[in-house]
Coordinates of C-alpha atoms and ligand atoms in Angstrom, one line a residue:
Chain A
M1 CA 3.9 -1.7 -17.6
I2 CA 0.3 -0.7 -18.2
K3 CA 0.3 1.9 -20.6
E4 CA -3.3 2.9 -19.1
I5 CA -6.3 2.5 -18.0
I6 CA -10.0 3.0 -19.7
A7 CA -13.6 3.1 -17.7
K8 CA -16.1 3.3 -20.2
D9 CA -20.2 3.8 -18.6
I10 CA -19.0 1.8 -15.9
V11 CA -22.5 1.3 -13.6
R12 CA -22.5 -0.2 -10.0
T13 CA -25.8 1.0 -8.3
F14 CA -26.2 0.1 -4.1
N15 CA -29.4 0.9 -3.9
S16 CA -32.1 3.1 -4.8
R17 CA -30.6 6.1 -3.6
F18 CA -26.6 5.8 -4.3
S19 CA -25.3 4.7 -7.8
L20 CA -21.4 5.0 -8.8
H21 CA -21.9 6.0 -13.5
C22 CA -18.4 7.8 -14.9
S23 CA -15.6 7.3 -17.1
I24 CA -12.3 7.4 -16.6
H25 CA -9.2 7.9 -18.1
L26 CA -5.9 7.1 -16.1
E27 CA -2.3 7.4 -17.5
S28 CA 1.2 6.0 -15.9
G29 CA 3.6 7.8 -15.1
Q30 CA 0.7 10.3 -13.5
T31 CA -0.5 10.9 -10.0
H32 CA -4.1 11.0 -9.7
A33 CA -6.2 12.0 -6.8
L34 CA -9.9 11.0 -6.6
L35 CA -11.3 14.4 -4.6
G36 CA -15.2 14.6 -3.6
P37 CA -17.1 14.4 -0.5
N38 CA -17.8 11.8 1.6
G39 CA -20.0 9.2 0.0
S40 CA -20.4 10.1 -3.3
G41 CA -18.4 6.8 -4.6
K42 CA -14.4 7.0 -4.6
S43 CA -14.3 4.2 -2.6
T44 CA -16.0 2.7 -5.2
L45 CA -14.2 3.9 -7.9
L46 CA -11.9 2.9 -6.3
R47 CA -12.3 -1.3 -5.7
T48 CA -13.7 -1.3 -9.3
L49 CA -11.0 0.2 -11.3
S50 CA -9.0 -2.1 -9.0
L51 CA -10.2 -5.1 -10.0
L52 CA -12.0 -5.8 -7.7
E53 CA -15.2 -5.7 -7.8
R54 CA -18.0 -5.9 -11.4
P55 CA -19.3 -2.9 -12.8
Q56 CA -23.1 -4.3 -13.2
Q57 CA -22.3 -2.3 -17.3
G58 CA -20.1 -0.1 -18.7
E59 CA -16.7 -2.0 -19.3
I60 CA -12.7 -1.2 -18.3
I61 CA -9.8 -1.7 -19.9
Y62 CA -6.8 -2.5 -18.7
R63 CA -3.2 -1.4 -21.9
D64 CA 0.1 -3.0 -21.8
E65 CA 2.9 -2.1 -24.1
K66 CA 1.5 -5.4 -26.4
E67 CA -2.4 -5.4 -25.5
S68 CA -5.6 -4.9 -24.3
Y69 CA -7.5 -6.3 -22.1
L70 CA -11.0 -5.9 -21.5
N71 CA -13.0 -6.7 -18.0
P72 CA -9.6 -8.7 -16.6
F73 CA -11.4 -9.5 -13.6
S74 CA -10.7 -13.0 -13.7
D75 CA -7.6 -12.4 -14.9
L76 CA -4.8 -13.4 -11.9
A77 CA -1.8 -12.4 -13.6
L78 CA -3.2 -8.9 -14.7
R79 CA -4.7 -8.2 -11.3
R80 CA -1.6 -9.0 -9.6
R81 CA 0.2 -5.6 -11.6
V82 CA -3.2 -3.9 -9.4
T83 CA -2.7 -3.3 -5.5
L84 CA -5.0 -0.9 -3.7
V85 CA -4.0 0.0 0.2
N86 CA -7.2 0.5 1.5
T87 CA -8.3 2.9 4.5
R88 CA -8.5 0.8 7.3
P89 CA -5.3 -1.1 7.4
V90 CA -5.9 -4.0 7.9
V91 CA -2.4 -6.5 9.4
F92 CA -2.4 -10.8 9.6
R93 CA -0.8 -11.7 12.7
E94 CA 2.2 -12.2 11.5
S95 CA 5.4 -9.9 12.2
V96 CA 5.7 -7.2 10.1
L97 CA 8.2 -8.7 8.1
K98 CA 5.6 -11.6 7.4
N99 CA 3.0 -9.1 6.1
V100 CA 5.5 -7.5 4.1
T101 CA 6.7 -10.7 2.0
Y102 CA 2.9 -12.2 1.8
G103 CA 2.5 -10.5 -2.0
L104 CA 5.8 -11.9 -2.4
R105 CA 4.9 -15.5 -1.3
I106 CA 1.7 -16.1 -2.6
R107 CA 2.9 -14.5 -6.0
G108 CA 5.9 -17.9 -5.5
I109 CA 9.1 -15.5 -5.2
G110 CA 12.2 -16.9 -3.7
R111 CA 13.4 -16.6 -0.4
K112 CA 15.6 -14.1 -1.2
E113 CA 13.9 -12.0 -3.2
C114 CA 11.7 -11.6 -0.9
M115 CA 13.7 -10.8 1.3
E116 CA 15.9 -8.3 -0.2
R117 CA 12.3 -6.2 -1.5
A118 CA 10.2 -6.5 1.7
M119 CA 13.2 -5.3 3.1
E120 CA 13.6 -2.2 0.7
A121 CA 10.0 -1.4 1.1
L122 CA 9.8 -1.2 5.2
R123 CA 13.3 1.1 4.3
S124 CA 10.7 2.9 2.0
V125 CA 8.9 3.4 5.7
R126 CA 10.8 3.7 8.0
L127 CA 10.2 0.1 9.6
E128 CA 13.1 -1.4 8.9
D129 CA 13.4 -1.5 12.8
H130 CA 9.6 -3.1 13.4
K131 CA 10.1 -5.9 10.9
N132 CA 10.7 -8.5 13.4
Q133 CA 7.6 -7.6 15.7
P134 CA 4.5 -8.6 15.0
A135 CA 1.9 -6.6 13.8
P136 CA -0.9 -6.1 15.7
L137 CA 1.0 -4.8 17.9
L138 CA 1.9 -1.1 16.3
S139 CA 0.5 1.5 16.6
S140 CA -2.3 3.1 13.5
G141 CA 0.6 5.1 12.1
E142 CA 2.8 2.5 12.3
K143 CA 0.0 0.2 10.8
Q144 CA -1.2 2.5 7.4
R145 CA 2.5 3.0 6.5
L146 CA 2.9 -1.4 6.6
S147 CA 0.3 -1.2 5.0
L148 CA 1.7 0.0 2.8
A149 CA 5.3 -1.4 2.4
R150 CA 2.7 -4.8 1.7
A151 CA 1.6 -3.1 -2.2
I152 CA 5.0 -1.4 -2.3
A153 CA 7.3 -4.5 -1.5
I154 CA 5.3 -6.2 -5.0
D155 CA 6.2 -3.2 -7.9
P156 CA 3.0 -3.2 -9.0
D157 CA 1.9 -1.1 -12.3
V158 CA -0.6 0.0 -11.1
L159 CA -0.8 1.5 -7.1
M160 CA -4.1 3.1 -5.5
L161 CA -4.8 4.2 -1.9
D162 CA -7.9 5.1 -1.0
E163 CA -7.5 8.3 1.6
P164 CA -3.6 6.4 3.1
T165 CA -3.2 9.0 5.5
V166 CA -7.1 10.1 7.0
N167 CA -6.2 10.2 10.5
L168 CA -2.7 10.5 10.5
D169 CA -0.4 12.9 12.5
P170 CA 1.9 15.3 9.7
E171 CA 4.9 12.5 10.3
N172 CA 3.4 10.0 9.5
T173 CA 1.9 11.1 6.7
G174 CA 4.8 13.1 5.4
I175 CA 6.2 9.7 5.5
I176 CA 3.6 7.7 3.1
E177 CA 3.8 11.1 1.3
Q178 CA 7.5 10.5 0.8
A179 CA 7.5 6.9 -0.2
I180 CA 4.0 8.1 -3.0
M181 CA 6.6 10.6 -4.4
S182 CA 9.2 8.0 -4.5
L183 CA 6.6 5.4 -7.1
H184 CA 6.0 8.0 -8.6
E185 CA 10.2 9.1 -9.6
K186 CA 9.8 5.9 -11.3
G187 CA 8.2 7.3 -13.5
D188 CA 5.8 4.6 -15.2
R189 CA 4.0 4.1 -13.0
L190 CA 0.0 5.0 -12.7
I191 CA -0.8 6.6 -8.8
L192 CA -5.0 6.2 -8.2
F193 CA -5.3 8.1 -4.3
V194 CA -8.4 9.2 -2.6
T195 CA -8.2 12.3 0.0
H196 CA -9.0 14.2 1.8
N197 CA -6.4 16.4 1.9
L198 CA -5.7 19.4 -0.2
F199 CA -2.3 20.0 0.4
Q200 CA -2.0 16.5 -0.7
A201 CA -3.3 16.9 -3.7
R202 CA -1.7 19.3 -4.5
K203 CA 1.8 18.1 -3.3
L204 CA 1.6 15.2 -5.1
A205 CA -1.2 14.7 -7.6
D206 CA -0.3 15.4 -11.5
K207 CA -4.4 15.2 -12.5
V208 CA -7.6 15.8 -10.4
F209 CA -11.0 14.2 -10.6
F210 CA -13.5 15.5 -8.8
I211 CA -16.3 13.2 -7.8
H212 CA -20.1 13.6 -6.8
N213 CA -23.1 11.7 -5.8
G214 CA -21.5 9.5 -8.6
R215 CA -20.1 11.0 -11.7
I216 CA -17.3 12.2 -12.6
I217 CA -18.4 16.0 -13.0
E218 CA -14.6 17.6 -13.8
Q219 CA -10.7 17.2 -14.0
N220 CA -8.5 18.4 -14.9
S221 CA -4.2 18.7 -14.6
K222 CA -4.0 20.2 -10.6
E223 CA -3.4 23.8 -11.4
K224 CA -6.1 24.8 -13.4
F225 CA -8.1 22.4 -11.0
F226 CA -6.8 24.6 -7.7
S227 CA -6.5 27.6 -9.7
S228 CA -9.7 27.8 -11.2
P229 CA -12.6 25.0 -10.9
E230 CA -14.7 25.0 -13.8
T231 CA -17.8 23.8 -11.8
E232 CA -19.8 25.8 -9.2
L233 CA -20.0 22.5 -7.0
A234 CA -15.5 22.0 -6.9
R235 CA -15.6 25.2 -5.6
R236 CA -17.7 24.8 -2.9
F237 CA -15.7 21.3 -2.0
L238 CA -12.6 23.3 -2.5
R239 CA -13.9 26.4 -0.2
G240 CA -15.1 23.7 2.3
E241 CA -19.1 24.1 1.7
I242 CA -19.5 20.6 0.8
Y243 CA -17.9 18.0 2.8
Chain B
M1 CA -15.7 -42.6 54.4
G2 CA -12.9 -44.8 55.6
F3 CA -13.2 -47.2 52.1
L4 CA -13.3 -44.1 49.7
I5 CA -10.3 -43.3 51.1
E6 CA -8.6 -46.4 51.1
S7 CA -9.4 -47.6 47.7
T8 CA -8.6 -43.7 46.1
L9 CA -4.5 -45.1 47.6
K10 CA -5.1 -48.8 45.9
A11 CA -6.3 -46.7 43.0
V12 CA -3.2 -44.1 43.0
G13 CA -1.1 -47.6 43.7
I14 CA -2.4 -49.1 40.3
I15 CA -1.2 -45.2 38.6
T16 CA 2.5 -46.2 40.0
S17 CA 2.9 -49.3 39.7
L18 CA 2.5 -49.0 35.8
D19 CA -0.1 -51.9 36.0
R20 CA -0.1 -53.4 32.5
E21 CA -4.1 -54.0 32.2
F22 CA -4.3 -50.3 33.2
I23 CA -1.7 -48.2 30.6
S24 CA -2.7 -50.9 28.0
I25 CA -6.6 -49.8 28.8
V26 CA -5.2 -46.4 28.6
L27 CA -3.2 -46.3 25.5
L28 CA -6.1 -47.3 23.1
S29 CA -8.4 -45.0 25.0
L30 CA -5.4 -42.3 23.6
R31 CA -4.8 -43.8 20.5
V32 CA -8.3 -44.9 19.2
S33 CA -9.6 -40.3 20.3
G34 CA -6.6 -39.6 19.1
T35 CA -7.1 -41.3 14.9
A36 CA -10.7 -40.6 15.5
V37 CA -10.0 -36.4 16.3
I38 CA -7.2 -36.5 13.3
I39 CA -9.1 -37.7 10.8
A40 CA -11.9 -35.2 12.0
S41 CA -9.9 -32.7 12.0
A42 CA -9.3 -33.0 8.6
A43 CA -12.5 -34.1 7.5
G44 CA -14.2 -31.5 9.8
I45 CA -11.2 -28.7 8.4
L46 CA -12.2 -29.1 4.7
L47 CA -16.5 -29.5 5.2
A48 CA -15.7 -26.0 7.0
V49 CA -13.0 -25.1 4.4
G50 CA -16.3 -26.6 2.3
I51 CA -19.5 -24.5 3.6
Y52 CA -17.3 -21.0 4.4
Q53 CA -16.4 -21.3 0.7
M54 CA -20.0 -22.0 -0.7
Q55 CA -22.7 -19.2 -2.7
S56 CA -25.3 -22.2 -3.2
P57 CA -28.4 -21.2 -0.7
V58 CA -27.7 -24.7 0.2
K59 CA -24.3 -22.8 2.8
R60 CA -28.3 -21.9 4.6
L61 CA -29.9 -25.4 5.0
L62 CA -26.4 -26.7 6.0
I63 CA -25.5 -24.7 8.7
P64 CA -28.5 -25.3 11.3
L65 CA -27.6 -28.2 10.2
L66 CA -23.9 -28.6 10.9
N67 CA -24.8 -27.2 14.4
T68 CA -27.0 -29.0 15.7
S69 CA -24.9 -32.4 14.7
M70 CA -22.0 -30.1 17.3
G71 CA -24.8 -31.6 19.7
L72 CA -25.3 -35.4 18.8
P73 CA -26.0 -37.8 21.8
P74 CA -23.3 -40.1 21.3
V75 CA -25.5 -43.7 21.7
V76 CA -27.6 -42.3 18.5
V77 CA -24.1 -42.2 17.2
G78 CA -23.5 -45.7 18.5
L79 CA -26.7 -47.5 18.0
F80 CA -26.2 -45.9 14.5
I81 CA -23.0 -47.2 13.3
Y82 CA -24.0 -50.2 15.5
L83 CA -26.7 -50.3 12.4
L84 CA -24.4 -50.0 9.5
L85 CA -21.8 -52.9 10.7
S86 CA -24.0 -55.1 11.9
R87 CA -24.2 -58.2 10.5
S88 CA -27.0 -57.6 8.2
G89 CA -26.5 -53.9 7.8
P90 CA -24.3 -52.5 4.1
L91 CA -21.0 -52.5 5.8
G92 CA -21.6 -55.6 7.7
S93 CA -19.0 -57.6 5.5
L94 CA -16.5 -55.4 6.3
N95 CA -16.6 -57.5 9.6
L96 CA -15.8 -54.5 11.9
L97 CA -17.8 -54.2 14.5
Y98 CA -16.5 -54.6 17.7
T99 CA -13.0 -54.0 17.0
P100 CA -10.5 -50.6 17.7
T101 CA -11.4 -49.7 14.0
A102 CA -15.6 -49.6 14.5
M103 CA -14.5 -47.1 17.7
I104 CA -12.2 -45.1 15.7
I105 CA -15.0 -44.5 13.1
A106 CA -17.9 -43.7 15.4
Q107 CA -15.5 -40.6 17.3
C108 CA -14.9 -39.7 14.3
V109 CA -18.4 -39.4 13.6
L110 CA -18.8 -37.3 16.6
A111 CA -16.1 -35.3 16.6
T112 CA -16.1 -33.8 12.6
P113 CA -19.6 -31.9 13.0
I114 CA -17.5 -29.9 16.3
I115 CA -14.7 -29.5 14.6
A116 CA -16.5 -28.4 11.3
G117 CA -18.8 -26.3 12.8
I118 CA -16.2 -24.1 15.5
A119 CA -13.5 -23.4 12.8
H120 CA -16.3 -22.4 10.5
A121 CA -18.1 -20.1 13.3
S122 CA -14.8 -18.6 13.9
M123 CA -14.2 -18.2 10.3
I124 CA -16.9 -16.1 9.6
S125 CA -16.3 -14.2 12.7
A126 CA -12.5 -13.3 11.5
D127 CA -12.4 -9.4 10.6
P128 CA -14.2 -10.5 6.1
E129 CA -11.9 -7.3 5.8
I130 CA -9.0 -10.5 6.2
R131 CA -10.4 -11.8 3.2
F132 CA -10.4 -8.4 1.2
T133 CA -6.9 -7.3 1.9
A134 CA -5.5 -10.5 0.3
L135 CA -7.1 -10.5 -2.5
C136 CA -6.3 -6.5 -2.7
L137 CA -2.0 -7.7 -2.2
G138 CA -3.1 -10.4 -5.9
A139 CA -4.2 -13.9 -4.0
S140 CA -6.6 -15.8 -6.0
E141 CA -10.1 -17.3 -4.3
L142 CA -8.5 -20.3 -2.7
H143 CA -5.3 -18.2 -1.1
A144 CA -7.6 -15.0 0.1
T145 CA -9.2 -18.7 2.2
I146 CA -5.9 -19.7 3.3
R147 CA -5.3 -16.8 5.1
V148 CA -8.5 -16.8 7.1
I149 CA -7.5 -19.7 8.1
T150 CA -4.3 -18.9 8.8
E151 CA -5.3 -15.7 11.1
T152 CA -7.7 -18.4 12.5
R153 CA -5.7 -20.6 13.5
Y154 CA -6.1 -20.6 17.7
S155 CA -8.8 -21.3 17.4
I156 CA -8.9 -23.8 14.9
L157 CA -6.5 -25.5 17.0
S158 CA -8.8 -25.2 20.1
S159 CA -11.2 -26.6 17.8
V160 CA -9.6 -29.6 17.5
V161 CA -8.7 -29.6 21.6
A162 CA -12.5 -29.9 22.0
G163 CA -13.0 -32.3 19.9
L164 CA -10.7 -34.3 21.9
G165 CA -12.1 -33.4 25.2
R166 CA -15.7 -34.5 24.0
V167 CA -14.7 -37.9 21.6
I168 CA -13.1 -38.9 24.6
A169 CA -14.7 -38.1 27.1
E170 CA -17.5 -40.6 25.8
V171 CA -19.4 -44.1 27.0
G172 CA -21.9 -45.0 24.4
A173 CA -21.0 -44.9 21.1
V174 CA -17.8 -47.3 22.2
L175 CA -19.9 -49.4 23.8
I176 CA -22.0 -49.9 21.7
V177 CA -19.4 -50.6 18.3
G178 CA -17.0 -51.7 20.5
G179 CA -18.6 -54.4 23.1
N180 CA -15.6 -53.4 26.1
I181 CA -13.6 -56.9 25.1
A182 CA -11.0 -57.1 27.6
G183 CA -7.9 -56.5 25.6
Y184 CA -9.0 -55.6 23.2
T185 CA -11.3 -52.5 22.5
R186 CA -11.8 -51.9 26.3
V187 CA -10.8 -48.1 27.2
M188 CA -11.4 -46.1 30.0
T189 CA -14.7 -45.3 29.6
T190 CA -16.2 -48.4 29.6
A191 CA -13.6 -49.8 32.3
I192 CA -15.2 -47.6 34.4
A193 CA -18.8 -48.1 33.5
L194 CA -17.8 -52.2 33.8
E195 CA -15.7 -51.8 36.8
A196 CA -17.9 -50.0 39.0
D197 CA -21.0 -52.2 38.0
R198 CA -19.0 -55.0 38.9
G199 CA -18.5 -53.1 42.4
D200 CA -14.4 -53.6 41.9
F201 CA -14.1 -49.0 42.3
I202 CA -9.5 -49.4 42.2
L203 CA -9.8 -49.8 38.9
A204 CA -12.0 -47.6 38.0
I205 CA -10.8 -45.2 40.5
A206 CA -7.4 -44.9 38.4
L207 CA -8.7 -44.9 35.6
G208 CA -11.3 -41.7 36.0
M209 CA -8.7 -40.0 37.6
I210 CA -6.0 -40.2 34.9
L211 CA -9.7 -39.2 33.1
L212 CA -9.9 -36.5 34.5
L213 CA -6.1 -35.3 34.2
L214 CA -5.9 -35.8 30.6
S215 CA -9.5 -33.3 30.4
L216 CA -7.6 -30.9 32.3
C217 CA -4.8 -31.1 30.5
I218 CA -6.9 -30.9 27.4
N219 CA -9.5 -27.5 28.4
A220 CA -5.5 -26.3 29.5
V221 CA -4.3 -26.2 25.7
L222 CA -8.0 -25.2 25.2
Y223 CA -7.8 -22.0 27.1
I224 CA -4.4 -20.9 25.9
F225 CA -5.2 -21.8 22.3
Q226 CA -8.3 -19.0 22.8
K227 CA -6.0 -16.7 24.9
R228 CA -4.1 -16.9 21.8
G229 CA -7.0 -16.3 20.1
A230 CA -8.3 -13.2 21.1
I231 CA -5.2 -11.5 21.6
D232 CA -3.2 -11.9 18.8
Ligands
ADP301 N1 -21.0 -2.9 -0.4 C1 -22.3 -2.3 -0.3 N2 -23.2 -1.8 -0.4 C2 -24.0 -1.3 -0.4 N3 -24.0 0.0 -0.2 C3 -22.5 0.1 -0.4 C4 -21.8 -0.4 -0.8 N4 -20.2 0.1 -0.8 C5 -20.8 1.6 -1.1 N5 -22.0 1.9 -0.3 C6 -22.3 3.7 -0.5 O1 -22.4 3.4 -1.6 C7 -22.2 5.0 -1.3 C8 -21.2 5.4 -1.5 O2 -19.9 4.2 -1.2 P1 -18.3 4.8 -1.0 O3 -17.8 4.7 -2.6 O4 -17.7 4.3 0.2 O5 -18.1 6.2 -0.6 P2 -17.0 7.8 -0.9 O6 -15.7 6.3 -0.3 O7 -16.5 8.4 -1.6 O8 -17.6 8.1 1.0 C9 -22.6 5.4 0.2 O9 -23.6 5.2 0.0 C10 -22.3 3.6 0.5 O10 -23.2 3.5 1.2
MG302 MG1 -14.6 6.0 0.7

């Protein structure tokens, strides 16, 4: 199990206008919410922390019970212990079930186990009745649930979610939140999610990070962050004055 | 007009009587073009994947080159293969000129860029997020590429069918490298050219009908693949 992720002074610059420059420390067993205005670098930070994109500077350390891994971007085995669920769900042109078994099949997991884990993941997002349907025909809420089921089936040590319930109705949102909470209840998973929904952050998170213009300017327990934010920017964000 | 109708009726007679010469010409066409397309599919798809995966700036040179070679004139390809295989050519010692193998080589050269070009275009037009999503789910670079290919399978299949449609109907290349030898390298298109030239239209019309029918089938299959590729 991954125990912690430490990012030290990572820098990602795309152009002169925007640059991500931050440090962050995430721990297993905790659900972390990343909040911040649009374009503040949340998605960029998630792609970097989940080892999909290298920062231009700085280091990322993954640590499990035994070892520390420094910048393990090309370590496929380690990369497979992290799963990122993107904002826009991209489903494969196959059945719902085959979408869910994808991550397991590429890991060389046998047919029987694939099926069991996929069905369990589908049940957790209540898509089990759709298993034989072509995934591209699902509604957008169902696609988003499928996208989460694909990640849950993998049972990763680290799960990162980029706005998992954006544009969804309360029912779909509830199903997804429930599935995230179930994963959290396993006790040793490391979860990081981005949201614009402050209720959701309150409901799911233990810790909150507030990012603004590429920098994490505040981090606190959920209780402290919502009751007494330390920075003026966070206060304005919570009042809905910046977004 | 009467002549045309009479010839056509006789041509239908040839088709329905399963005339030996007629059948052997049709079968040779299918064998040569079919084999050429099978080899060209492997080569073309590999080429498409290679270019798709390529990072180097050479890529920018290769793509226009590939697009240009999609429209290579069959006679020019025929001439080129002829020069390679002719007795004084670099591959002359293989004694392949005027054999079905030479025809397969020529058609393979014609079909490969078509298959590679269409397959490559469909891979890059596939949602770039497919690749990223596969990587998010733990795919290696190779797995991610296989995923992109799987997602574009219908477009890639239609590239193969388009390649077949092109080579089965071409005459220039097979005529030059095959020599249109009766019972050995005579295929539908070269037979039609020869028979029409000799004023014996009946066999030509019969073969022409089969060729049209084949084209129709090929295009129907192409249409189905393109439809499927667009829908799901
Ligand atoms: N691949 C990229 N190329 C160029 N600019 C990018 C790229 N990805 C993100 N950006 C820019 O970086 C900034 C932060 O983007 P992002 O991380 O998506 O923010 P957020 O998810 O917080 O809305 C934006 O200004 C965006 O335009
Ligand atoms: Mg974003």
